Tab-separated table of C-alpha atoms in Angstrom:
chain	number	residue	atom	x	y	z
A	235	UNK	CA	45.739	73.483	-33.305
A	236	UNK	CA	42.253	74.573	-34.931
A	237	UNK	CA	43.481	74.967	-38.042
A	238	UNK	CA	45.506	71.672	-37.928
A	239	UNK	CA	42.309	69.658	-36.768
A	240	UNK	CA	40.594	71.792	-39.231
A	241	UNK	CA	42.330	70.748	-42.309
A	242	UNK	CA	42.403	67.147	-40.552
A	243	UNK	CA	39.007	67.045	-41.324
A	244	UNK	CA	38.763	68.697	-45.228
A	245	UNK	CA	41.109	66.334	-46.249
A	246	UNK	CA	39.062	63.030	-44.127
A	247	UNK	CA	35.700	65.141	-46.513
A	248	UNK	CA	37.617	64.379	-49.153
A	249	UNK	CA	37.769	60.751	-48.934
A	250	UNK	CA	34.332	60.415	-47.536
A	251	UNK	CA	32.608	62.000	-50.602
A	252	UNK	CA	34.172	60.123	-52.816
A	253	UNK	CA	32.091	57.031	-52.103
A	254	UNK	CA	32.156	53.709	-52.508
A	255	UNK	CA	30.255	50.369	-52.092
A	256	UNK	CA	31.911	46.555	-51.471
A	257	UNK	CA	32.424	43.676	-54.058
A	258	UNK	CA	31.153	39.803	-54.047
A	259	UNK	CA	34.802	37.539	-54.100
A	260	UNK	CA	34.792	33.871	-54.436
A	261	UNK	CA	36.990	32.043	-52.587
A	262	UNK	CA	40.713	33.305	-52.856
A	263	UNK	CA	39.939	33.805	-56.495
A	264	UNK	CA	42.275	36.815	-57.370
A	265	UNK	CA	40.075	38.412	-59.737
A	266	UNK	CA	37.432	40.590	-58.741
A	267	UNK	CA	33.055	40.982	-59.747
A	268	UNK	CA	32.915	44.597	-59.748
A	269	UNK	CA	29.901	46.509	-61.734
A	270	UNK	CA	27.846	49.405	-61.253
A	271	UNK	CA	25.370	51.683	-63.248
A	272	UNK	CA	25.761	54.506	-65.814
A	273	UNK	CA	22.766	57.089	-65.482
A	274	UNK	CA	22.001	60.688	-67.521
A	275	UNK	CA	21.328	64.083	-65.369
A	276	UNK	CA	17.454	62.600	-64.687
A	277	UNK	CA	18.502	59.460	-63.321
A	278	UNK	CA	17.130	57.578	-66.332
A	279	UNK	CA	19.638	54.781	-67.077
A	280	UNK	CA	21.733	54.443	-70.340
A	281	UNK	CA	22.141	51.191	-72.075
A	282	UNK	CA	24.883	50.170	-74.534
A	283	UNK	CA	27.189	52.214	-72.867
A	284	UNK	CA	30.749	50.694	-73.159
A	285	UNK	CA	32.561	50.040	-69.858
A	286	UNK	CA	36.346	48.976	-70.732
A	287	UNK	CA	37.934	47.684	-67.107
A	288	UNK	CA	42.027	47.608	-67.706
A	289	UNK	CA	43.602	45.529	-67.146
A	290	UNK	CA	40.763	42.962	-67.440
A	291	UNK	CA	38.724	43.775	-70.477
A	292	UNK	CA	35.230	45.511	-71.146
A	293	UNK	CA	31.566	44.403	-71.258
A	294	UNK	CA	28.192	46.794	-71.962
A	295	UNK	CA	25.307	48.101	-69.896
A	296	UNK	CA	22.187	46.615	-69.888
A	297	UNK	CA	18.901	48.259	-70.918
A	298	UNK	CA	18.707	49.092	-66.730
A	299	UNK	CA	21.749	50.793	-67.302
A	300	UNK	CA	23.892	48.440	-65.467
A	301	UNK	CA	26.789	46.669	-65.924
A	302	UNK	CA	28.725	43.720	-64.066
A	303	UNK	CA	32.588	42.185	-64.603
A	304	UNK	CA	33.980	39.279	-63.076
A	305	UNK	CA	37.693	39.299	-63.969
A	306	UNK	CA	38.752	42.551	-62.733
A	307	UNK	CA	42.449	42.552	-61.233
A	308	UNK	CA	43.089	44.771	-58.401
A	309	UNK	CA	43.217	48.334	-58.909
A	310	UNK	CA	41.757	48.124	-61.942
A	311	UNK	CA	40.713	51.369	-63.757
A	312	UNK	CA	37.588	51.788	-65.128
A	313	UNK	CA	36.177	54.223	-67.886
A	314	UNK	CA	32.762	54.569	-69.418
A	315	UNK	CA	32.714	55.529	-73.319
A	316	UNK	CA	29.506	56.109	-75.575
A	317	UNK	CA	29.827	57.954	-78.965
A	318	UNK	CA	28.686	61.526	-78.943
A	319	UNK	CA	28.355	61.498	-74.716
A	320	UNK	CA	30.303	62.392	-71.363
A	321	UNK	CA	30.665	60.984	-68.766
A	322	UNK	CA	31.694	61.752	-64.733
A	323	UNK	CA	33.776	60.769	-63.357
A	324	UNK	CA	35.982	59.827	-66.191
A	325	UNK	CA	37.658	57.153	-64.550
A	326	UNK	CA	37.009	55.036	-61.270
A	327	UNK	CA	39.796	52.677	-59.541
A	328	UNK	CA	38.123	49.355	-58.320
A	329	UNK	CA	39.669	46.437	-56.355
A	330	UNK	CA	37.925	43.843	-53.739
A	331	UNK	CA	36.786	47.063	-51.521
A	332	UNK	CA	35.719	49.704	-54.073
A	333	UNK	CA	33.874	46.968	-55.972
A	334	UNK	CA	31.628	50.023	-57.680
A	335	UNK	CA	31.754	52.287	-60.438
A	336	UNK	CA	28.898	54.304	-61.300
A	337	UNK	CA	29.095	56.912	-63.903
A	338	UNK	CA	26.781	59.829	-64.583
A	339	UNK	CA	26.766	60.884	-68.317
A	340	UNK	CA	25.487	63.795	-70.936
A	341	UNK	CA	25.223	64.564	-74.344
A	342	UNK	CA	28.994	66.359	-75.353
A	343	UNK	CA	26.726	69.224	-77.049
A	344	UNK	CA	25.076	69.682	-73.402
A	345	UNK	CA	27.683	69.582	-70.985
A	346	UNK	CA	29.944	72.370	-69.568
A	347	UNK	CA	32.391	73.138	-67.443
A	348	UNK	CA	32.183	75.693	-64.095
A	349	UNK	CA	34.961	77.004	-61.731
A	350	UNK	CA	35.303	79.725	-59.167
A	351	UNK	CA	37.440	81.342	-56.093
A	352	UNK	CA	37.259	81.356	-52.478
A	353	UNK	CA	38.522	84.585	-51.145
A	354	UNK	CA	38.255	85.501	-47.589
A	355	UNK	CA	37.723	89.404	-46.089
A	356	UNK	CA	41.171	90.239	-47.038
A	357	UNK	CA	41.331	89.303	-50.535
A	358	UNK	CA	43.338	86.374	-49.635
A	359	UNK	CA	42.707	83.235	-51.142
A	360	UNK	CA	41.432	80.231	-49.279
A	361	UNK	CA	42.562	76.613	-49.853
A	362	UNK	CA	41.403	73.365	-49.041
A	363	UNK	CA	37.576	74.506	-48.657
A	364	UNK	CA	35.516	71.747	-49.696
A	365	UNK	CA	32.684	72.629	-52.504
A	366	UNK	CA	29.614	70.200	-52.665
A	367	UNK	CA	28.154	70.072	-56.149
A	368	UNK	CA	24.148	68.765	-56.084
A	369	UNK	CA	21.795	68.175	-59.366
A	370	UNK	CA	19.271	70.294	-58.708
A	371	UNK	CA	16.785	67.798	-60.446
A	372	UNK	CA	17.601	65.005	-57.787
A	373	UNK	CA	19.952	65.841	-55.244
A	374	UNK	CA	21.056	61.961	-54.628
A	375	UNK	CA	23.386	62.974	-57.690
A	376	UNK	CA	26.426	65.059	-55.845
A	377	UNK	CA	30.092	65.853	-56.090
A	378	UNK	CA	32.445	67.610	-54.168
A	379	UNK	CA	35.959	69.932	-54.699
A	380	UNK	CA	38.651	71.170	-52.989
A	381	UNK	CA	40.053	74.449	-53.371
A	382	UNK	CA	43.601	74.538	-54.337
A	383	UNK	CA	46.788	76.395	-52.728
A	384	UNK	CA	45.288	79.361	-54.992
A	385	UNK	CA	41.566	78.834	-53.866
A	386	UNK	CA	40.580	78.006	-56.531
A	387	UNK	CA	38.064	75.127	-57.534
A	388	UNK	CA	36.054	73.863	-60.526
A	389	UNK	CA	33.821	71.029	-62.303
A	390	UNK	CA	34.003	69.523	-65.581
A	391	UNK	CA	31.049	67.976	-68.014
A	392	UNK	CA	27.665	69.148	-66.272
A	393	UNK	CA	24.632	68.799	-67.634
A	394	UNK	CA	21.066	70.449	-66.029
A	395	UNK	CA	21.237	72.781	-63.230
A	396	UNK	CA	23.471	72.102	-59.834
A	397	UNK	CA	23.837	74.213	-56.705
A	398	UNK	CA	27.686	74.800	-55.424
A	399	UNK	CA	27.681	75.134	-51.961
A	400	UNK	CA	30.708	75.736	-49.710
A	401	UNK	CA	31.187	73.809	-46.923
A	402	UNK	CA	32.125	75.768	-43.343
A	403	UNK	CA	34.504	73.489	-41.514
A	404	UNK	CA	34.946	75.801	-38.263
A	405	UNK	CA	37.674	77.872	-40.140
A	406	UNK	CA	35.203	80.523	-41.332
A	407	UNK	CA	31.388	82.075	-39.841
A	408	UNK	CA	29.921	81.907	-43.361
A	409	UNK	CA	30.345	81.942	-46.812
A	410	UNK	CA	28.891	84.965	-49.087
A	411	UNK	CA	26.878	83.718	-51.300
A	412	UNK	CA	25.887	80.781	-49.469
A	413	UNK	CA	25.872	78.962	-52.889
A	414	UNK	CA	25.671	79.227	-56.710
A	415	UNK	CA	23.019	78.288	-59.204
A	416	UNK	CA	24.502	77.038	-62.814
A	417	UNK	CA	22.807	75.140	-65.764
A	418	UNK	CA	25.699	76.835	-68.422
A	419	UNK	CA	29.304	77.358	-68.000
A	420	UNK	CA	30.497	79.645	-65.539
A	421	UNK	CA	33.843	80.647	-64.599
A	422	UNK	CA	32.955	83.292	-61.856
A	423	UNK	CA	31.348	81.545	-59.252
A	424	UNK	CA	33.026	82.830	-56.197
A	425	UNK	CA	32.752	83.084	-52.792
A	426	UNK	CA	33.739	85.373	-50.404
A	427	UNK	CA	34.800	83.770	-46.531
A	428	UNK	CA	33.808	85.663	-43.609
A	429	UNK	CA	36.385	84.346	-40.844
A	430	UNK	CA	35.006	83.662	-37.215
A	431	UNK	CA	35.508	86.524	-34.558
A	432	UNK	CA	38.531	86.679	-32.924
A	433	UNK	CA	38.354	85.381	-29.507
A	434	UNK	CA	38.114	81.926	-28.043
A	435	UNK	CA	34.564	81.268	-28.523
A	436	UNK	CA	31.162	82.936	-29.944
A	437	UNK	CA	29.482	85.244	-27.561
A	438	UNK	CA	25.786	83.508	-28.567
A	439	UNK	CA	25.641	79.535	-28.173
A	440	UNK	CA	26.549	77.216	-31.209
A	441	UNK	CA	25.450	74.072	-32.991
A	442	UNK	CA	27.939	71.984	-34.798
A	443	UNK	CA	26.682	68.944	-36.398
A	444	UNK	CA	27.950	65.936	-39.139
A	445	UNK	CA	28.798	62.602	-39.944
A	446	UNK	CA	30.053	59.724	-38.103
A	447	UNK	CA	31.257	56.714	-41.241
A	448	UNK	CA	33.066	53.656	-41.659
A	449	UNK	CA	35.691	52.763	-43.549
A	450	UNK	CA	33.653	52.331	-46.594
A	451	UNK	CA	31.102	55.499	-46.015
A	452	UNK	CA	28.593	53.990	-44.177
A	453	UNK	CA	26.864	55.820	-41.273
A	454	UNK	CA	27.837	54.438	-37.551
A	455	UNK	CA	25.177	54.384	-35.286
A	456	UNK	CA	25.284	54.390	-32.016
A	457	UNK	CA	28.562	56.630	-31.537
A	458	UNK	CA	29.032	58.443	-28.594
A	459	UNK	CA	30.354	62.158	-29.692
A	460	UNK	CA	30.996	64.465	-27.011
A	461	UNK	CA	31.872	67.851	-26.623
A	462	UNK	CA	34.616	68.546	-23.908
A	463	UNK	CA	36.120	71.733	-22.597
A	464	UNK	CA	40.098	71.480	-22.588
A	465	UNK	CA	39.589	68.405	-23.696
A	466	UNK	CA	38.430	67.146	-20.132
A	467	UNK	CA	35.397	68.845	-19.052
A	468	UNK	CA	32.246	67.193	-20.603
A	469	UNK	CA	30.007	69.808	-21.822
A	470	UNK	CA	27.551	68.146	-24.158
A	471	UNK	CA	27.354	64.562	-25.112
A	472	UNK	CA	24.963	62.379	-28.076
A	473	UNK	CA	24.717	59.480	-30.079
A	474	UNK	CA	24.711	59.393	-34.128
A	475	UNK	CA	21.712	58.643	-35.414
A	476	UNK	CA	20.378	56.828	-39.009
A	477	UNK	CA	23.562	57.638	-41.778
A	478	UNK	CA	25.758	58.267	-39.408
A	479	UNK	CA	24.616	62.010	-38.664
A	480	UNK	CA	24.826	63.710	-35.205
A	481	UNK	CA	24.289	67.486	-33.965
A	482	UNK	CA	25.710	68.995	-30.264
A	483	UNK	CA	23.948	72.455	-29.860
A	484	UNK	CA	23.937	74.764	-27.043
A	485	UNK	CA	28.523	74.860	-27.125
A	486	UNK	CA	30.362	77.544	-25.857
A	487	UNK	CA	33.319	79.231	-26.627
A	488	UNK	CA	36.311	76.611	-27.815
A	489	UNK	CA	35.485	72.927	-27.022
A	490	UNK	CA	36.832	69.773	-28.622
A	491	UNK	CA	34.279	66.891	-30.163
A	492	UNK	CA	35.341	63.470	-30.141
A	493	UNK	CA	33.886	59.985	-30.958
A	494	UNK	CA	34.061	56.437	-29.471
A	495	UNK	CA	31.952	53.528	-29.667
A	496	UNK	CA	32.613	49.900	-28.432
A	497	UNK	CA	34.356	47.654	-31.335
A	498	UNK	CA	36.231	50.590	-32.677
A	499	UNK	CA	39.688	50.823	-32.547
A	500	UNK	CA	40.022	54.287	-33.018
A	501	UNK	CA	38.254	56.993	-34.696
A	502	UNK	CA	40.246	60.020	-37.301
A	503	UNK	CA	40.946	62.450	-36.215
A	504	UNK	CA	40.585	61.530	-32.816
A	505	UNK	CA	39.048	65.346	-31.909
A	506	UNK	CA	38.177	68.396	-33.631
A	507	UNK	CA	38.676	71.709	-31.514
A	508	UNK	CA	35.539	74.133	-32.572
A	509	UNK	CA	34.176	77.441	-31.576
A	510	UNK	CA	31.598	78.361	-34.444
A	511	UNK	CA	29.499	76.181	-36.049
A	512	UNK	CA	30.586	73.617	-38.044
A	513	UNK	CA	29.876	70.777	-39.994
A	514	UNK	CA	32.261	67.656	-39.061
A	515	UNK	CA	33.360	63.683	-40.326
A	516	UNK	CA	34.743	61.228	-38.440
A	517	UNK	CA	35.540	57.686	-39.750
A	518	UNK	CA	36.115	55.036	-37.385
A	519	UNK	CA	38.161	52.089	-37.719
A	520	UNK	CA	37.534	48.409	-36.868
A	521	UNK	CA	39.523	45.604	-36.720
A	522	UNK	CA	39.150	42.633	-39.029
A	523	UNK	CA	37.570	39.779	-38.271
A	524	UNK	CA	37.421	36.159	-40.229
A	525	UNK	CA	34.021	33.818	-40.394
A	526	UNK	CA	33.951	30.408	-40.542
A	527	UNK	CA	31.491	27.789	-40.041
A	528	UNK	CA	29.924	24.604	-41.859
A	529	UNK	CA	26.703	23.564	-43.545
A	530	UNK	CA	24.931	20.032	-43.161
A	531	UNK	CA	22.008	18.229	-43.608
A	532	UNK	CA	19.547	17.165	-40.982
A	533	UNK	CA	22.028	14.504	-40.597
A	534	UNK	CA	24.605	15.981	-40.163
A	535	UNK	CA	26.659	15.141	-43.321
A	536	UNK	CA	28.294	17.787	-45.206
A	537	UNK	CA	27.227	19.710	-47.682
A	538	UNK	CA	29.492	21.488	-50.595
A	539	UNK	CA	28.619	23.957	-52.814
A	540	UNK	CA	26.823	26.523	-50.828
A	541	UNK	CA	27.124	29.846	-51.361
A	542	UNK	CA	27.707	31.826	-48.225
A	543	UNK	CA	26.818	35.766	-48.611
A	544	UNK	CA	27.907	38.773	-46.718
A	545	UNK	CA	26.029	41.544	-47.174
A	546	UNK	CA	25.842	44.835	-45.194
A	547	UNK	CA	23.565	47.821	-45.308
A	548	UNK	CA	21.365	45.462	-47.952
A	549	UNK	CA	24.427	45.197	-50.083
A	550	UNK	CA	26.218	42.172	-51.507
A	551	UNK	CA	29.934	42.302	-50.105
A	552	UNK	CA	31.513	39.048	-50.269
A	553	UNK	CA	30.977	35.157	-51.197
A	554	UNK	CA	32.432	32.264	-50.088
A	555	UNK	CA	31.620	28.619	-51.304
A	556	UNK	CA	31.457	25.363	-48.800
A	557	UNK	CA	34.594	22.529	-49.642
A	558	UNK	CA	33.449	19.262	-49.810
A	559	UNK	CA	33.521	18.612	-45.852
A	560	UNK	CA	30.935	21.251	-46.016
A	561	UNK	CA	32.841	23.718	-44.214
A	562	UNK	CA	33.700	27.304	-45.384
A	563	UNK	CA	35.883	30.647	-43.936
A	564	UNK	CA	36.473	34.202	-45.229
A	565	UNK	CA	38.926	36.620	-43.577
A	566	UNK	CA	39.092	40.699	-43.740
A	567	UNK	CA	35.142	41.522	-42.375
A	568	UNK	CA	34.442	44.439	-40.583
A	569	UNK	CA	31.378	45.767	-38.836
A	570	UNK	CA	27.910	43.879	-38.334
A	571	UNK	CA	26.767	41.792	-41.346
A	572	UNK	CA	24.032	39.078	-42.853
A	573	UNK	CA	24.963	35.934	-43.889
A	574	UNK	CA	22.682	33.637	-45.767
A	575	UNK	CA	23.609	30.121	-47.144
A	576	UNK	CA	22.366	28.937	-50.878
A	577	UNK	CA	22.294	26.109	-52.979
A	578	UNK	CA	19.744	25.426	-55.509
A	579	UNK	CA	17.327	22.367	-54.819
A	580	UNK	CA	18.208	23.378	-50.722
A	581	UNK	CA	16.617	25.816	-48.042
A	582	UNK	CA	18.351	26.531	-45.134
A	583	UNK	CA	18.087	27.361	-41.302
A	584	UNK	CA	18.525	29.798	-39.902
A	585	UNK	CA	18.018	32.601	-42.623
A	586	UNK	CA	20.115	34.359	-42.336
A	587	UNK	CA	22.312	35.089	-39.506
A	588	UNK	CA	24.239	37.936	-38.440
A	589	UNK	CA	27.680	38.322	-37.420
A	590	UNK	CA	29.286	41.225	-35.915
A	591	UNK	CA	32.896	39.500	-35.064
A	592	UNK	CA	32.049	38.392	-31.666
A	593	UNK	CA	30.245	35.772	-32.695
A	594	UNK	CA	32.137	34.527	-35.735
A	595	UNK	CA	31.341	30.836	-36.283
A	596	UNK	CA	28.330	30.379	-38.590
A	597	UNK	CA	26.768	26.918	-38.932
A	598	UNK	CA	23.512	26.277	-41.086
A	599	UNK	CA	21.852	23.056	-41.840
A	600	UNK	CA	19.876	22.490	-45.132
A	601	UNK	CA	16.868	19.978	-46.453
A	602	UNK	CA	16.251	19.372	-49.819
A	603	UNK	CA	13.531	21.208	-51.727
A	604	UNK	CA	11.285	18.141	-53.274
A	605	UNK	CA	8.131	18.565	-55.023
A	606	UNK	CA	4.922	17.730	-53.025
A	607	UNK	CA	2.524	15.316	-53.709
A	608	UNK	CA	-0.549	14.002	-52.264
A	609	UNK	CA	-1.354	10.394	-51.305
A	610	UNK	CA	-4.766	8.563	-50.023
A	611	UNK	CA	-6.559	5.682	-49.580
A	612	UNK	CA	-9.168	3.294	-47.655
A	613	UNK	CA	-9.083	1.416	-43.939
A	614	UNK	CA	-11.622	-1.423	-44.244
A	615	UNK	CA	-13.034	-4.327	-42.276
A	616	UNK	CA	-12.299	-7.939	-43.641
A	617	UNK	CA	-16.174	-7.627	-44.487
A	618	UNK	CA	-14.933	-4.316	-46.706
A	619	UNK	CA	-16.973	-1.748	-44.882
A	620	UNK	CA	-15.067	1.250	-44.051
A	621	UNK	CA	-14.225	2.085	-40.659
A	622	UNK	CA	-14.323	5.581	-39.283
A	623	UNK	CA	-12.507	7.709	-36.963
A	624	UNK	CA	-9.193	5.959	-37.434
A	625	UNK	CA	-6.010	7.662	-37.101
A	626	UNK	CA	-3.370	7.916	-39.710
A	627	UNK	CA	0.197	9.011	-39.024
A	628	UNK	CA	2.104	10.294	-41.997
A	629	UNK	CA	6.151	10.542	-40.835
A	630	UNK	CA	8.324	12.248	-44.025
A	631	UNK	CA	11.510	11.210	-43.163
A	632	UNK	CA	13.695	13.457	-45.389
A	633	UNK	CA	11.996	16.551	-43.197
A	634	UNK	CA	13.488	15.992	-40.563
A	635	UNK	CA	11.132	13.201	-39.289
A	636	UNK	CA	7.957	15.523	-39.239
A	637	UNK	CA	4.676	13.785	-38.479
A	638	UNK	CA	1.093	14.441	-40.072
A	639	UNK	CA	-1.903	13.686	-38.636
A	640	UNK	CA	-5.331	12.840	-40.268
A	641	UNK	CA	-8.304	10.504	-39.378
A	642	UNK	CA	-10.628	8.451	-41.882
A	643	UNK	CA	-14.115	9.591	-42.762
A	644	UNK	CA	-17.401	7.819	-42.463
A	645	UNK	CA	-16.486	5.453	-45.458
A	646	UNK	CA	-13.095	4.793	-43.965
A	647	UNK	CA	-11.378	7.223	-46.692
A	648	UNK	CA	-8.345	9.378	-45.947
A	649	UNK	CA	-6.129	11.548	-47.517
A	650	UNK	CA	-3.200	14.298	-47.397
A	651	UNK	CA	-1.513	16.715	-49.705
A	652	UNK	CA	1.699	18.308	-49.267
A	653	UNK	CA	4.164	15.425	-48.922
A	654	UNK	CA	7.836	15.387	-49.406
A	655	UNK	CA	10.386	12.721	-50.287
A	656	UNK	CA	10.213	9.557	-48.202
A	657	UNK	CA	6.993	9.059	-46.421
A	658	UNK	CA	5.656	6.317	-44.157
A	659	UNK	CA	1.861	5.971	-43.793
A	660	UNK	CA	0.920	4.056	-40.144
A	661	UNK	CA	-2.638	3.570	-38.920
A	662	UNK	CA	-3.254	3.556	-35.218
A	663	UNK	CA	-6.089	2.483	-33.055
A	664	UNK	CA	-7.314	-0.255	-30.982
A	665	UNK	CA	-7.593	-2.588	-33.936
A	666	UNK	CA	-4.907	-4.976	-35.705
A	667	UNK	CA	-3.778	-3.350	-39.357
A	668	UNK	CA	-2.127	-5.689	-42.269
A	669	UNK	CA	-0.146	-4.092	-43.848
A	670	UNK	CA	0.991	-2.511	-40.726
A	671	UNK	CA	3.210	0.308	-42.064
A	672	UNK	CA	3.402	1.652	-45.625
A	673	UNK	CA	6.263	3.637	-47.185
A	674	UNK	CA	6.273	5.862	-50.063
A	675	UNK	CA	8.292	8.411	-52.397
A	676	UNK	CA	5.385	9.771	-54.465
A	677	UNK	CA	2.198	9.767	-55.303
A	678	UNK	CA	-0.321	7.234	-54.197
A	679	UNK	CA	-4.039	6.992	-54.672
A	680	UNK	CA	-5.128	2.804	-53.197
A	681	UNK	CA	-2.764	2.881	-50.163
A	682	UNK	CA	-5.087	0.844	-48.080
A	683	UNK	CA	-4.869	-1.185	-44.883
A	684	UNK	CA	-6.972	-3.990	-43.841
A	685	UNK	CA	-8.275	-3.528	-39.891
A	686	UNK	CA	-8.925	-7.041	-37.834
């Protein structure tokens, strides 16, 4: 059963290193906006790099390196070319949920090619060991292998130094060397597996620690992961922390790890049995969940053409775009996002909002952005002689009916900057005022009143 859940979990590695971010979709539109950046081995970004999407068609990177394509079909595959350069990986598969494609690329003359053999004490070779590749210069950059039925693994078109390091998935006590240094091709760079004691457990207490992730490879926090004994008996118990990572230390002989959190359906592999340290992944599953909602004015008529976004972990996932009723929906979330509203001439309350698929109706309410202007003028007797102290109440009706206060000065002046759309100016105080209201849309500089 160990090396079943073992294996479980090289092959779940497998699919978490890969990576991959989300993509923005319009509507039911069926093409995709997929993009991403093309960087060399210093992280410096590479413009005029050609990015052909098929089927769809190809654009360029920008002088950030980036690049962005709207018209991408599903399962698109996408390849990065640039005279006299390399590039890794040499192709990515997008669609709606691997929006992102970001290639890493060298000079041809500078690139090169490593691979290597996993043996364990016996001289028997080792598959399915997982092999994490870092750049050396930034260690964001990464990669990962699996060794073959034969042990064997390997990476094509380096450039600058990396560090190979083997993974230890509970299968093995350690790895000899614990990793490889290579800045030039190398076809040697083995390692030997020393294989855990016999026995059920480890004489000396053990730490195993890892990963709990999404569906897309973001960290879960707040997952429970316990360590039981025969799968019953709880012997240590915490909670994943920022990315997703947890550690249990202080385990004893053979125990099984598992993972639950409320909102997940279920969690693969559902346990892990361990005696030695080891490094573990679990990816939890959630059930999806639509949004829908409506946007309006302080009114409450509709308003269309808003762009609703998703985004989660401060990326863009998804769009959707209000109907003329002002309403909007999108179907297929999963997990806790942000959802803002926008609309060009508009701000919007609240901003944003977040959903997490109990609470999936989303309703915002806009008011026009107008330009502000200032307005003044004079309160006088019938003699002409300003009168001081008096109040002035300022009501701008396309704010939502927010009021302004000012008073006059000793010469019966008054003023007030700021205003917005429709405005109506009303003196108040124990006198008689002709006019007695004034209304205006913009600027004013004489709006006077007469007090009797």
């Amino acid at each position: 059963m160990k090396r079943k859940l073992s294996l479980i979990v090289l092959l779940l590695l497998s699919v978490v290193f890969t990576g991959c971010d989300m993509v923005s979709v319009v509507g039911a539109n069926p093409s995709y906006r997929v993009g991403g950046i093309v960087t060399n081995d210093k992280g410096e970004p590479l413009p005029f790099v050609t990015i052909k999407i098929n089927p769809g068609g190809e654009t360029q990177t920008d002088e950030e390196g980036k690049w962005e394509f709207t018209k991408a079909k599903k399962g698109s595959v996408v390849t990065a070319e640039l005279p006299g350069w390399r590039f890794t990986p040499q192709t990515r598969q997008v669609d709606s949920e691997h929006p992102t494609a970001n290639f890493f690329g060298a000079p041809l003359a500078q690139t090169f090619d490593v691979s290597g053999i996993v043996l364990d004490t016996n001289g028997q070779r080792a598959p399915a060991v997982v092999i994490v590749a870092e750049l050396v210069e930034n260690r964001s950059i990464s990669m990962h292998a699996m060794t073959n039925e034969n042990g064997e693994w390997y990476f094509t078109g380096l450039a600058g130094e990396w560090e190979f390091i083997p993974l230890n998935d509970g299968r093995f006590d350690s790895f000899q060397p614990s990793s490889h240094l290579a800045d030039s091709a190398r076809n040697n760079l083995d390692f030997q597996a020393i294989p855990s004691p016999a026995g059920p457990g480890a004489a000396e207490p053990y730490m195993v620690e890892g990963y709990v992730l999404d569906e897309d490879g973001y960290g879960i926090v707040g997952a429970m992961v316990a360590a039981l004994v025969d799968a019953l008996e709880p012997l240590a118990m915490t909670w994943s922390g920022p990315g997703g990572y947890f550690s249990l230390d202080g385990l004893e002989g053979e125990v099984f790890v598992y993972v639950s959190k409320p909102g997940y359906d279920s969690f693969d592999p559902m346990a892990i049995a361990v005696s030695r340290p080891a490094s573990l992944v679990f990816m939890g599953f959630q059930e999806d969940y639509d949004v829908s909602g409506s946007v309006t004015d302080v009114e409450g008529d509709p308003i269309p053409n808003v762009v609703i976004t998703f985004t989660k972990d401060g990326k863009q996932v998804a769009t959707a775009v209000t109907g003329p009723d002002g309403s909007f929906t999108y179907s297929g979330l999963k997990g806790e996002y942000e959802v803002t509203a926008q609309r060009a001439g508009w701000l919007f309350h609240p901003d944003p909002m977040t959903v997490t698929g109990s609470n999936s109706e989303v309703n915002f309410f806009g008011t026009p952005v107008l330009e502000t202007y200032s307005a003044s003028g004079r309160i006088h007797d019938t003699w002409g002689y300003g009168i001081e102290a008096v109040t002035v109440v300022l009501t701008l009706h396309d704010m939502g009916g927010v009021t302004l206060v000012t008073t006059t000065n000793g010469n019966g002046e008054w003023s007030f900057s700021g205003l917005r759309g429709k405005v109506t100016v009303e003196p108040q105080g124990p006198h008689s005022f002709n006019p007695a209201v004034q209304q205006i849309e913009g600027p004013m500089t004489n709006l006077n009143f007469t007090a009797f």
